[in-house]
PDB file of C-alpha atoms in Angstrom:
ATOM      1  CA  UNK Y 186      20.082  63.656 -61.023  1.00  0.00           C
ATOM      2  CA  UNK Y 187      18.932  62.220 -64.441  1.00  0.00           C
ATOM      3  CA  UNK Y 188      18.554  59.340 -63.314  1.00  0.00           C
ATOM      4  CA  UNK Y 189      16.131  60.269 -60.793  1.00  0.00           C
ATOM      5  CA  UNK Y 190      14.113  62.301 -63.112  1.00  0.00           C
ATOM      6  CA  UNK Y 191      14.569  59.961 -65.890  1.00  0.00           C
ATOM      7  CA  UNK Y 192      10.727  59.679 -65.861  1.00  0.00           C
ATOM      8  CA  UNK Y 193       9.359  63.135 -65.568  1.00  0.00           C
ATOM      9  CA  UNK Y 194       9.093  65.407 -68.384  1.00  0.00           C
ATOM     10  CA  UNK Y 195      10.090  69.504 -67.695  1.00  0.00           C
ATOM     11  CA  UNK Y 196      10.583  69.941 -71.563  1.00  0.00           C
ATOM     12  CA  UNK Y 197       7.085  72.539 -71.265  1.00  0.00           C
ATOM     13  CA  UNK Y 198       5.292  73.941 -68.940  1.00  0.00           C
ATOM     14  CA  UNK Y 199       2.072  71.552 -70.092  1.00  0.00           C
ATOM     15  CA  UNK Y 200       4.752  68.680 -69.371  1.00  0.00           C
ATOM     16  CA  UNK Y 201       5.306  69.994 -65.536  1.00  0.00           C
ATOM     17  CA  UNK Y 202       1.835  70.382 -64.966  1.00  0.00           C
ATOM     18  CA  UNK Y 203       1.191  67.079 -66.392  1.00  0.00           C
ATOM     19  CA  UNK Y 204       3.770  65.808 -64.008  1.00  0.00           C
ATOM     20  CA  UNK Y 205       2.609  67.467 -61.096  1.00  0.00           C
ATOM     21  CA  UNK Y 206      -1.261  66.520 -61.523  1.00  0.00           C
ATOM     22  CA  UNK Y 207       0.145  63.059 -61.484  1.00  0.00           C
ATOM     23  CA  UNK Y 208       1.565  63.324 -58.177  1.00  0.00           C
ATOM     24  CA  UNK Y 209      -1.277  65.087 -57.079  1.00  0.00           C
ATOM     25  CA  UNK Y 210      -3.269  62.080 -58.171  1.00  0.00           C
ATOM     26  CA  UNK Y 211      -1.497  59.168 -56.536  1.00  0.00           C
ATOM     27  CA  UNK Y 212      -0.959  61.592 -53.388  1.00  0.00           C
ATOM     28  CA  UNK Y 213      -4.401  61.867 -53.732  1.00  0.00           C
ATOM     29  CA  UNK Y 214      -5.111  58.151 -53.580  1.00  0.00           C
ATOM     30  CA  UNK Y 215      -2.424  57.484 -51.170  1.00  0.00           C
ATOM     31  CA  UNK Y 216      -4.352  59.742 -48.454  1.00  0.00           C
ATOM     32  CA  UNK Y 217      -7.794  58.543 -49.604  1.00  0.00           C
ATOM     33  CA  UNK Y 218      -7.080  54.775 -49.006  1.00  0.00           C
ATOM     34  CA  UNK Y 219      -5.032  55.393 -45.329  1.00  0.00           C
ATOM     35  CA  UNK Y 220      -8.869  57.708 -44.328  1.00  0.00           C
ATOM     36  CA  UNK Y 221     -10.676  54.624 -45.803  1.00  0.00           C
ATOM     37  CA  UNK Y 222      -8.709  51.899 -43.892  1.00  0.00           C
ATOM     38  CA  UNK Y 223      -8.340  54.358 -40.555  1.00  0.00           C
ATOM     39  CA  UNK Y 224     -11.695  54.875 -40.924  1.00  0.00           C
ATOM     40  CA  UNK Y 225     -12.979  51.154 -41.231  1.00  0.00           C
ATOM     41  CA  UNK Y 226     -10.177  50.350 -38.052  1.00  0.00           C
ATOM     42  CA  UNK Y 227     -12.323  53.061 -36.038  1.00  0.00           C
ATOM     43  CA  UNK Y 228     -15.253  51.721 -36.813  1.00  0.00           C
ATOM     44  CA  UNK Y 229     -14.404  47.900 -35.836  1.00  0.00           C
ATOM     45  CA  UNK Y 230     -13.103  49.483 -32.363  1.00  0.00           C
ATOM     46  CA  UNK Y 231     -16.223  51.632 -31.894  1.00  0.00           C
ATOM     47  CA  UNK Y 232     -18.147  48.504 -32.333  1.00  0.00           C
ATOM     48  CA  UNK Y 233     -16.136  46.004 -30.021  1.00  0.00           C
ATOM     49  CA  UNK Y 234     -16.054  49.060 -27.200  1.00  0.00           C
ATOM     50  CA  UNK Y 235     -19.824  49.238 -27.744  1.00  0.00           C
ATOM     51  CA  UNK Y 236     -19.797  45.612 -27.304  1.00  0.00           C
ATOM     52  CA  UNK Y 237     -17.395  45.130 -24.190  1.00  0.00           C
ATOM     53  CA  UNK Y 238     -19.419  48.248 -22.601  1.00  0.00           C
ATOM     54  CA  UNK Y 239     -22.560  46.128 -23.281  1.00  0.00           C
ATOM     55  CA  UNK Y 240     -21.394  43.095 -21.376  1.00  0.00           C
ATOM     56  CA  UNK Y 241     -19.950  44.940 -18.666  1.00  0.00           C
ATOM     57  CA  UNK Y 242     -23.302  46.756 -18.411  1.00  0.00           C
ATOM     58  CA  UNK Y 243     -24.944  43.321 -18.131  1.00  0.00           C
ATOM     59  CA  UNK Y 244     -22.503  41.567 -15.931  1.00  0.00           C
ATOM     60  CA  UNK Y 245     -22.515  44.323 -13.589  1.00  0.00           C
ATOM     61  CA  UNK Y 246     -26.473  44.330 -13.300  1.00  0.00           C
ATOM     62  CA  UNK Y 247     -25.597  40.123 -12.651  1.00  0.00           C
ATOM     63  CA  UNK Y 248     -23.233  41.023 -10.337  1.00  0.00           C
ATOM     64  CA  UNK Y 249     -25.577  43.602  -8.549  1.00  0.00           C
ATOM     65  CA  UNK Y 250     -28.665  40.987  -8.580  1.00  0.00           C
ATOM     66  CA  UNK Y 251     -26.485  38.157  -7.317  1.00  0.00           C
ATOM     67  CA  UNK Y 252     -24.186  40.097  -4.488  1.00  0.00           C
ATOM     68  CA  UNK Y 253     -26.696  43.301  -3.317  1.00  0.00           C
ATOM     69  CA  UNK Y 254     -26.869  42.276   0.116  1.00  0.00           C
ATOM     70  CA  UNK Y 255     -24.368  41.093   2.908  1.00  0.00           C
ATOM     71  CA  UNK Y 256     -26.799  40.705   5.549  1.00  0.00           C
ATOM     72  CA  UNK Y 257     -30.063  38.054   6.544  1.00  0.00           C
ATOM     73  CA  UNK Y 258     -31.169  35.269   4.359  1.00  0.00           C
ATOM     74  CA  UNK Y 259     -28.254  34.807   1.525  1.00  0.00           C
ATOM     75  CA  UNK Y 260     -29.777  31.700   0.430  1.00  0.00           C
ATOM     76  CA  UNK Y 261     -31.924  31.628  -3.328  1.00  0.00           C
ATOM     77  CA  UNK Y 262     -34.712  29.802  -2.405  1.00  0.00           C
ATOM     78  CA  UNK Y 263     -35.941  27.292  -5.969  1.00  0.00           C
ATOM     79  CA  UNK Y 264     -39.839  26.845  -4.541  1.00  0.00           C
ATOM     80  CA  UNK Y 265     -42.322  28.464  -6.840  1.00  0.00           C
ATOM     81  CA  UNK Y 266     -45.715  29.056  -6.216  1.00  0.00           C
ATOM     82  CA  UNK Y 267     -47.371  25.839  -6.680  1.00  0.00           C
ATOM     83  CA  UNK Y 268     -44.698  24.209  -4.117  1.00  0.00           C
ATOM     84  CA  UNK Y 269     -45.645  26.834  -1.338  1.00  0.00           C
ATOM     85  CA  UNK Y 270     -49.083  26.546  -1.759  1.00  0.00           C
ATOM     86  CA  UNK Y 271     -48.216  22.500  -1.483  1.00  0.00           C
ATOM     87  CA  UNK Y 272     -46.618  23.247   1.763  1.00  0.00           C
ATOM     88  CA  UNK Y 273     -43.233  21.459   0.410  1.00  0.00           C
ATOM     89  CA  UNK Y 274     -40.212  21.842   2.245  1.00  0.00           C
ATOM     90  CA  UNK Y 275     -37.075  22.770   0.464  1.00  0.00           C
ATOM     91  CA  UNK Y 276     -34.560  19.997   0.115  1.00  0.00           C
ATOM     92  CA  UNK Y 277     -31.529  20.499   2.010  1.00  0.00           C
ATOM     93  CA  UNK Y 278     -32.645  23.830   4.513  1.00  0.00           C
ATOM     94  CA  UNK Y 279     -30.766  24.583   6.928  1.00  0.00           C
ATOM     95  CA  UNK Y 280     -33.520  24.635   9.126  1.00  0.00           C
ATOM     96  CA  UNK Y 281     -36.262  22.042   8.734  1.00  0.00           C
ATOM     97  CA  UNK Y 282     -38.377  22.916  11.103  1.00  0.00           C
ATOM     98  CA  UNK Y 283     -39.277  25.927   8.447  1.00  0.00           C
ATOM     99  CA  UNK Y 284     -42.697  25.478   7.089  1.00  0.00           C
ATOM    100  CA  UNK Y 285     -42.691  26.362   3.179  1.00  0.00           C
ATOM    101  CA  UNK Y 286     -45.674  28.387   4.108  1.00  0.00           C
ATOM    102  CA  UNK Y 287     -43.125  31.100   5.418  1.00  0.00           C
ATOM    103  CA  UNK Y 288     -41.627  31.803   2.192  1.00  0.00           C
ATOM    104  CA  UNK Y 289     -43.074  35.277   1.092  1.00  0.00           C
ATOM    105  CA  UNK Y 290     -43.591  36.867  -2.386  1.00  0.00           C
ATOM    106  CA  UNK Y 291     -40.515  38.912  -1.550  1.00  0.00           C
ATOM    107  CA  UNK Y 292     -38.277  35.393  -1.698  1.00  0.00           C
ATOM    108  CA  UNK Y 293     -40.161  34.596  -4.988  1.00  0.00           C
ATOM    109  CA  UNK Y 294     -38.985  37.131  -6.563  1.00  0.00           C
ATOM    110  CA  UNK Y 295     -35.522  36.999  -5.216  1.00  0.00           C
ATOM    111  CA  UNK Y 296     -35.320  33.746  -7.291  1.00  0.00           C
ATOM    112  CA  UNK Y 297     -36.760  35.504 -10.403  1.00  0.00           C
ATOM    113  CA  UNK Y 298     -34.244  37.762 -10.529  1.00  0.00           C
ATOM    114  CA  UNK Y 299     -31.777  35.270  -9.754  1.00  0.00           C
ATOM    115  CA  UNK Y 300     -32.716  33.475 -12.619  1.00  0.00           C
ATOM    116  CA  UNK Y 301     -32.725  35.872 -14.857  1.00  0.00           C
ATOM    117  CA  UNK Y 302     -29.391  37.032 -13.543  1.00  0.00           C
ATOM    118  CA  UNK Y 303     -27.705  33.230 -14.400  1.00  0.00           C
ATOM    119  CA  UNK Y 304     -29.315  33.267 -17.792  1.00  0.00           C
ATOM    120  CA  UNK Y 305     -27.210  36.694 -18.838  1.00  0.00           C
ATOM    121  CA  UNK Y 306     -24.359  35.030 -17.535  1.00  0.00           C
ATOM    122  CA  UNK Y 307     -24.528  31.989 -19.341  1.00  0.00           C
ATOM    123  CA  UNK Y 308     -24.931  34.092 -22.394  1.00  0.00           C
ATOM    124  CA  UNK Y 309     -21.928  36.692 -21.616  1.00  0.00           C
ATOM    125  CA  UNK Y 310     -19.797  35.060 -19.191  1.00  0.00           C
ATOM    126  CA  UNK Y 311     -16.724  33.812 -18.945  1.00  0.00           C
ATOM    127  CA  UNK Y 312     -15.499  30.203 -18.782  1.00  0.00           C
ATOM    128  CA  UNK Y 313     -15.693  30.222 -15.356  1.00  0.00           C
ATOM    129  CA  UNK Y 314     -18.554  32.438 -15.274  1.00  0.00           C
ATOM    130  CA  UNK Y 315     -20.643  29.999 -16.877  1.00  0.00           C
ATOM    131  CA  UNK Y 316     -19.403  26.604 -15.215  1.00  0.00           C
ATOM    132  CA  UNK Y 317     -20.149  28.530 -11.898  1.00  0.00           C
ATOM    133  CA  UNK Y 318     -23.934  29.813 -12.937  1.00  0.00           C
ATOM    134  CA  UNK Y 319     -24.450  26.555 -14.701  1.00  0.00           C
ATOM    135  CA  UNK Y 320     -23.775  24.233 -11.319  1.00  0.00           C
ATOM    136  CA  UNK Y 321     -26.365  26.746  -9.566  1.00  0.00           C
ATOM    137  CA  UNK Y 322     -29.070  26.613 -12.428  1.00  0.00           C
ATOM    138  CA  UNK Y 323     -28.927  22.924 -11.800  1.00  0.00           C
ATOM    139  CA  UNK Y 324     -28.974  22.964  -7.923  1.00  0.00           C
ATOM    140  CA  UNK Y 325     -32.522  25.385  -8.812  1.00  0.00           C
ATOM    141  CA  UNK Y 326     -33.696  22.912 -10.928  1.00  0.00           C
ATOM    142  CA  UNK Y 327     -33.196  19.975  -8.606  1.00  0.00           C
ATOM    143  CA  UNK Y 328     -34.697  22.000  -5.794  1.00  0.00           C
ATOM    144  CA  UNK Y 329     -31.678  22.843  -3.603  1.00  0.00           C
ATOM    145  CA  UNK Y 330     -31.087  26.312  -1.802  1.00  0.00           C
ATOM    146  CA  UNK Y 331     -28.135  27.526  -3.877  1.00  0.00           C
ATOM    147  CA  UNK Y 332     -25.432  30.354  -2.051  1.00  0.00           C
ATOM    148  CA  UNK Y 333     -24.335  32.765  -4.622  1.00  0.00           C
ATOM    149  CA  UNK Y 334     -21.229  34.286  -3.096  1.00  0.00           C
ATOM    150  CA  UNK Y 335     -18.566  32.065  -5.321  1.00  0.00           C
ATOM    151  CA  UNK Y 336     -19.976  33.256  -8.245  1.00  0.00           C
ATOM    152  CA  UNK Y 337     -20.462  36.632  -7.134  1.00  0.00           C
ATOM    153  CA  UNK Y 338     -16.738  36.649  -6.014  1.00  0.00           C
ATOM    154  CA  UNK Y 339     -15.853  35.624  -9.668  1.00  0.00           C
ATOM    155  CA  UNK Y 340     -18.042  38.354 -11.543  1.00  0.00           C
ATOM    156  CA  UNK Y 341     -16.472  41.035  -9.255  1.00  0.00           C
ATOM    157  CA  UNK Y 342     -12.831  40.319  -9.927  1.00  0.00           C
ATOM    158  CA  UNK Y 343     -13.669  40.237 -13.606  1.00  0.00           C
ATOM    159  CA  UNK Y 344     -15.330  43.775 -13.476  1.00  0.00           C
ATOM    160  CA  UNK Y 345     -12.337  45.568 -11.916  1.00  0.00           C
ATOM    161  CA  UNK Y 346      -9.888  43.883 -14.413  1.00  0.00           C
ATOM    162  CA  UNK Y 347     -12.037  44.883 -17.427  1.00  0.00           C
ATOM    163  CA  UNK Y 348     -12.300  48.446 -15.961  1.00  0.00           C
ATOM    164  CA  UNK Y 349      -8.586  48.458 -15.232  1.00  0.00           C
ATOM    165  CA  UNK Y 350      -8.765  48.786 -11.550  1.00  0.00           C
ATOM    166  CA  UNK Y 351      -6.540  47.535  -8.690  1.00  0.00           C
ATOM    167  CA  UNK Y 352      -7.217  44.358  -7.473  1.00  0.00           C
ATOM    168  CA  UNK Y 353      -9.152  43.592  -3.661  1.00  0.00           C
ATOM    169  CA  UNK Y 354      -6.468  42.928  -1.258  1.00  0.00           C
ATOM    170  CA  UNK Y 355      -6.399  39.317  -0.028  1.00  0.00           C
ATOM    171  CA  UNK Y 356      -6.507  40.500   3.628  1.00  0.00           C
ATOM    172  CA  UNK Y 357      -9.512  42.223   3.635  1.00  0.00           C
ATOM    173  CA  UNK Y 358     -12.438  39.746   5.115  1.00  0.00           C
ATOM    174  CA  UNK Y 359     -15.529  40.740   2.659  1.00  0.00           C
ATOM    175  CA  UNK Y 360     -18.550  39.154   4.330  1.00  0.00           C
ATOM    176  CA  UNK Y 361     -20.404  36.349   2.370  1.00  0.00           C
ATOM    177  CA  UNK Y 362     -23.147  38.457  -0.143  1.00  0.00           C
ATOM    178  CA  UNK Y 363     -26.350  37.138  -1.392  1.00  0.00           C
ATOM    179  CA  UNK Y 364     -29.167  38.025  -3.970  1.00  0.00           C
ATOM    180  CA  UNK Y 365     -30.486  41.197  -3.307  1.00  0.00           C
ATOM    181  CA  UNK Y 366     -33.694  42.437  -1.848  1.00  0.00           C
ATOM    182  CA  UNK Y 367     -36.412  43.511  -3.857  1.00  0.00           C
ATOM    183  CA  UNK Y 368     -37.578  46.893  -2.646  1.00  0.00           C
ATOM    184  CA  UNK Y 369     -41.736  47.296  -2.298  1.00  0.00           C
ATOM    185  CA  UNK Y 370     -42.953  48.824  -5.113  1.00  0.00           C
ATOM    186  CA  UNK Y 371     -46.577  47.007  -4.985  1.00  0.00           C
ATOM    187  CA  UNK Y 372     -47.933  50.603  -2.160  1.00  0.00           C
ATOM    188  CA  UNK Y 373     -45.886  52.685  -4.496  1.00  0.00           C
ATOM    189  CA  UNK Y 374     -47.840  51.987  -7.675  1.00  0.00           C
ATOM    190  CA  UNK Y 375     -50.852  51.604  -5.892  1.00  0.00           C
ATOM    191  CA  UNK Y 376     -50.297  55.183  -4.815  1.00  0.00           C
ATOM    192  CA  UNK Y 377     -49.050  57.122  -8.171  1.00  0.00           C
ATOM    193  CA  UNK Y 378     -52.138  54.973  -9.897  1.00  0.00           C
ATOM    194  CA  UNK Y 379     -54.185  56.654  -7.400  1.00  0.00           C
ATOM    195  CA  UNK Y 380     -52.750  59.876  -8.401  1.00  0.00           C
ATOM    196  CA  UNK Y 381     -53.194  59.222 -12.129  1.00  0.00           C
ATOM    197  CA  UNK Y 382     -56.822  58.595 -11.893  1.00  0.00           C
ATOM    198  CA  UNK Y 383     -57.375  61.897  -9.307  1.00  0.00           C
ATOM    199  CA  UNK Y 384     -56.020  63.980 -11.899  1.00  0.00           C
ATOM    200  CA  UNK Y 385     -57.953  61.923 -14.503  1.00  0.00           C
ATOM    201  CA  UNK Y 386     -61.342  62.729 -12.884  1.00  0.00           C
ATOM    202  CA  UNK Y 387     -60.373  66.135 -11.838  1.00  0.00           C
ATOM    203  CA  UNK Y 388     -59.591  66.584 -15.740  1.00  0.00           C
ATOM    204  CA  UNK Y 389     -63.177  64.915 -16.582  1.00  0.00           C
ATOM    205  CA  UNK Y 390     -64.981  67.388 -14.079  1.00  0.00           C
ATOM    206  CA  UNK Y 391     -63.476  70.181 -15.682  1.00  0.00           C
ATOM    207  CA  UNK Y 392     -64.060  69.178 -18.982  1.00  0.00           C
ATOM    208  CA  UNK Y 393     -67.668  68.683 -18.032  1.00  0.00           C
ATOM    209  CA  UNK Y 394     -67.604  71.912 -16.793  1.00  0.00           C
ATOM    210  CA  UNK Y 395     -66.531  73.808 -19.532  1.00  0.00           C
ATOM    211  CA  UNK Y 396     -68.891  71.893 -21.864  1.00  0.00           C
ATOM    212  CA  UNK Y 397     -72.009  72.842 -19.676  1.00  0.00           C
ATOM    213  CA  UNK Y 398     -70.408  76.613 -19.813  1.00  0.00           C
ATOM    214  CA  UNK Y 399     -70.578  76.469 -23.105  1.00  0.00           C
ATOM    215  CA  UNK Y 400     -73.951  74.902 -23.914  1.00  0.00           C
ATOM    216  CA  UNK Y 401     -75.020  78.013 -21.364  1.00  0.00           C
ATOM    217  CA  UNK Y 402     -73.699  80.617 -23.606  1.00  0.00           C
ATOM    218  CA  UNK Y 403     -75.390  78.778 -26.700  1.00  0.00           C
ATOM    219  CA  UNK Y 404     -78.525  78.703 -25.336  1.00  0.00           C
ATOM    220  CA  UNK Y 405     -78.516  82.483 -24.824  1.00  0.00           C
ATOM    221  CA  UNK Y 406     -76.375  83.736 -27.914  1.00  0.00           C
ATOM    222  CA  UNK Y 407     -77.041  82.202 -31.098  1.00  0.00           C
ATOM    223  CA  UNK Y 408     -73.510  83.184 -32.723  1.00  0.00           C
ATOM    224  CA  UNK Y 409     -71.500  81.676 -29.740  1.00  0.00           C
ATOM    225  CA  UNK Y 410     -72.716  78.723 -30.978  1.00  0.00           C
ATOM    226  CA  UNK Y 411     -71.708  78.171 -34.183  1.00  0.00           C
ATOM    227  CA  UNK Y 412     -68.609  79.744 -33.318  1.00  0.00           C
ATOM    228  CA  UNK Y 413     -67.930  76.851 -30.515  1.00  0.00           C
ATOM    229  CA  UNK Y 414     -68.617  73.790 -33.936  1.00  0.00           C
ATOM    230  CA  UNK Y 415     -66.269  75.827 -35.877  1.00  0.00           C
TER     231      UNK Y 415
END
């Protein structure tokens, strides 16, 4: 028992509470550096979830933009405007008989978002990810209709891993997907700028008609008026 309290002094009762405020103190310190280092470990995991939720969030919008439909024409067509108005053909169509003049805004902008699709996944991707979206970058560049469905494949069996779900059973024959389709918006905005303005000039008219109110009432009552500029 000495030898265990061989360093603590009970001679007084200013020698206990000496003794005690000491191992108050390193308590003290104790609990204050395992809240610091907890603290700084919650932090770091806050950040990496915020981070692994950020790429999920962007992969699935990839995923979305490269798989959203299972039915008509899967295929990303690379012609931009300049070729359509050229009447070029696309190299390698499955049907060459197509005249590039049938290519519509609507497939434009498939390949916009396409593109803008393959450049998030090059940026938060996996290996195979990007060796997949890099081999269809360069079959855009080079002018070649490019299928998506590999890649999409890839993206969606990453997904359900990262979000700890079960796996897509082997047997089940998933039809080939493709970029999806735009929806018309163009009639849409046309018709909520429409709108906007309507109320606009409806606003206008009754602004107008509260100013000409009000220049009546000045023009008959002197103190209406200078109560209106104040």
């Amino acid at each position: 028992m000495e030898r265990h309290l061989r360093g603590f002094d009970f001679s007084s009762w200013q020698s206990v509470l000496a003794t005690l405020a000491g191992l108050g103190l390193v308590t003290l310190i104790g609990v204050g550096v395992r809240l610091l280092m907890m603290a700084t470990i919650q932090q770091r995991r806050e950040r990496m979830n915020r981070q692994i939720n950020e790429r999920l969030r962007v992969l699935i919008a990839a995923y979305k933009a490269l798989g959203g439909s299972f039915t008509g024409d899967l295929v990303v067509d690379p012609r931009h405007l300049r070729d359509l108005k050229r009447g070029q053909p696309v190299a390698g169509a499955l049907d060459p008989t197509v005249e590039a003049g049938a290519a519509s805004d609507r497939t434009r902008r498939i390949r916009d978002i396409v593109e803008s699709a393959l450049s998030d996944i090059l940026l938060l991707g996996t290996e195979e990810h990007v060796r997949l979206a890099e081999h269809a970058v360069r079959e855009l560049v080079a002018g070649r209709p490019v299928h998506t469905h590999e890649l999409v494949v890839s993206l969606r069996d990453f997904i359900r891993e990262a979000l700890d779900l079960d796996p897509i059973p082997r047997h089940l024959a998933i039809p080939m997907q493709g970029p999806a389709r735009p929806s018309p918006t163009g009639g849409g905005g046309k018709s909520e700028r429409g709108k906007q303005q309507a109320k606009q000039g409806e606003a206008g008219d009754g602004g107008m008609g509260l100013g000409g109110g009000m220049g009546l009432g000045a023009s008959v009552d002197e103190p209406s008026s200078s109560g209106h500029h104040s």
